Amino acid sequence: MEKDFNELNSAQTADEEVKESIITHGNLKSAFAWLSFLAFFSVLNETVFNVSLPDIANQFKIPPSTANWVNTGFIIFFAIGTLIFSKISDTYGVKRLLVTGLLIYSGGSFFGFLAQFSFPSVIVARIIQGIGASAVPGLIMVIVAKYIGSKDRGKAFGLIGSMVALGEGIGPVIGGIIADYIHWSFLFLLPMMTLVSIPFFLKVLPNEITPKGKLDVVGVKSQLSTGIMTFTLPSLFLNRKFMAGVLAGCVLLGTVAGFVSMIPYLMRDVHQLTASMIGGGIIFPGTISVVLFGIVGGTLVDKRGINLVWYLGIILIVTSFLVIALFLDTTPWLMSAALILTFGGLSFVKTVISTTVAEALESNEAGAGMGMLNFACFMAEGVGIAMVGGLLSQRLLDFPLLPTVTLSTAFLFSNMILLLIVFIIIGGVIYTMAYRRS
């Protein structure tokens, strides 16, 4: 017992020394920069392939349902890996796992670039990328919590959050430019830039020793089993408000993700826009507006309450979807304007879901509960993208319905958006029924 206590004290002392070394050696700003750099590239790969999906479908002569697995495969394994890496970080050390993840990320990227002529190989490469990239989000949080002093921690989280939003927003722009002027396969090379961060983290992060000095296979199984059990705690599943919040978040985020994945096909078929125009002119204004709407939404929650922000979010999404469905064949720039409302509403909805789900949890359930929310929503986004791709390929909704839509190439997309409105309303009702105030 005394030995264990001394080891614990030594570990705590080591942690404090690391924090001090970051500050006294002038590495704090560098730490912020490299952490933000990794956060940017971890989310960039979620969106950078989006606008090039029609090009990929054309090259391999495959339907959208198949081409969309370029994104779906990445997102699903990214979600699963995020859960696993964060769970085993205490056992195998942040430095070791982070470097391993970055090497896997870059290895998958290089393999994808070399295997660009085989679609199954492209999917395998995206899965490997997802596994490697998943090391970044959870481990960044651990690094900030353990090795950044408390007075600088809020600043670090805020900066990282901003870079995540920037990565999501600028991904379609970068993807469109590269796909138009070079080739979509070069998108695989972007994550290899993360390799330049490895020397910094090898220098700054401590060498956390695995117990007994060797790989503990039993420990891995134990950690994974513990993680699985944590996310299936009966108390969470019996918590009606928690489960309703998770379900509503999954429905809403999955629906919007599916809608966004449809935009490149819509713009290409109806308006004949290039990938760079779709990414920079159509999608970028909406995705970058998330930063502003996130600030506004958080302020409104604090000042006016959750209900107002929730209903505003649902109204903004439904209104933007309805406008697009009615007039999508008139001008492509209407889509650009409407997407600002879509992403603004999504930002409001995310703020409310995160806040209310957190409030529904006991303090000892917070980590597992919020982890389950993030995991479920990531998975829902992948499912939403796959479902929309399937509906586009089957073309079951390809018939005239709205009198305002006259182009035959627009019928399918207009009717698809009407269907997505139904899912948004269902998600809104699920949440409202569970969280309605007396």
Coordinates of N, CA and C in Angstrom, one line a residue, residues 46 71-72 75-76 78 168 249-258 261 346 350 374-387:
E46 N -13.2 14.8 -42.0 CA -14.6 14.4 -42.0 C -15.3 15.1 -43.2
N71 N -17.2 8.6 -46.8 CA -17.3 9.3 -45.6 C -17.9 8.5 -44.5
T72 N -18.8 7.6 -44.8 CA -19.4 6.8 -43.7 C -18.4 5.9 -43.0
I75 N -16.2 8.0 -40.6 CA -17.0 8.5 -39.5 C -17.2 7.4 -38.5
I76 N -17.7 6.2 -38.9 CA -18.0 5.1 -38.0 C -16.8 4.6 -37.2
F78 N -14.0 6.3 -36.8 CA -13.6 7.5 -36.0 C -14.3 7.5 -34.7
E168 N -13.9 22.0 -39.8 CA -15.2 21.6 -40.4 C -15.6 22.5 -41.5
G249 N -30.8 13.9 -30.4 CA -29.5 14.3 -31.0 C -29.1 13.4 -32.2
C250 N -29.3 12.1 -32.1 CA -29.0 11.2 -33.2 C -29.8 11.5 -34.4
V251 N -31.1 11.6 -34.2 CA -32.1 11.8 -35.3 C -31.7 13.2 -36.0
L252 N -31.5 14.2 -35.3 CA -31.3 15.5 -35.9 C -29.9 15.6 -36.5
L253 N -28.9 15.2 -35.8 CA -27.5 15.3 -36.4 C -27.4 14.3 -37.6
G254 N -28.0 13.2 -37.5 CA -27.9 12.2 -38.6 C -28.6 12.7 -39.8
T255 N -29.8 13.4 -39.6 CA -30.5 14.0 -40.7 C -29.8 15.1 -41.4
V256 N -29.2 16.0 -40.6 CA -28.5 17.1 -41.2 C -27.2 16.6 -41.9
A257 N -26.5 15.6 -41.4 CA -25.4 15.0 -42.0 C -25.7 14.4 -43.4
G258 N -26.8 13.7 -43.4 CA -27.3 13.1 -44.7 C -27.6 14.2 -45.7
S261 N -24.4 15.7 -47.1 CA -23.8 14.8 -48.0 C -24.5 14.8 -49.4
L346 N -28.6 24.1 -36.6 CA -27.8 22.9 -36.0 C -27.0 23.3 -34.8
K350 N -27.4 21.6 -31.2 CA -26.3 21.0 -30.5 C -26.1 21.6 -29.1
N374 N -21.7 11.6 -27.5 CA -20.8 11.9 -28.7 C -20.7 10.7 -29.6
F375 N -20.5 9.5 -29.0 CA -20.4 8.3 -29.8 C -21.6 8.0 -30.6
A376 N -22.8 8.1 -30.0 CA -24.1 7.8 -30.7 C -24.3 8.8 -31.8
C377 N -24.0 10.1 -31.6 CA -24.2 11.1 -32.6 C -23.2 10.9 -33.8
F378 N -22.0 10.5 -33.5 CA -21.0 10.2 -34.6 C -21.6 9.1 -35.4
M379 N -22.0 8.0 -34.8 CA -22.6 6.9 -35.5 C -23.8 7.3 -36.3
A380 N -24.6 8.1 -35.7 CA -25.9 8.5 -36.4 C -25.5 9.3 -37.7
E381 N -24.5 10.1 -37.6 CA -24.1 10.9 -38.8 C -23.7 9.9 -39.9
G382 N -22.9 8.9 -39.6 CA -22.5 7.9 -40.6 C -23.7 7.2 -41.2
V383 N -24.7 6.8 -40.3 CA -25.9 6.1 -40.8 C -26.7 7.1 -41.7
G384 N -26.8 8.4 -41.3 CA -27.6 9.3 -42.1 C -27.0 9.5 -43.5
I385 N -25.7 9.5 -43.6 CA -25.0 9.7 -44.9 C -25.3 8.4 -45.7
A386 N -25.2 7.2 -45.1 CA -25.4 6.0 -45.8 C -26.9 5.9 -46.3
M387 N -27.8 6.3 -45.5 CA -29.3 6.2 -45.8 C -29.6 7.2 -47.0

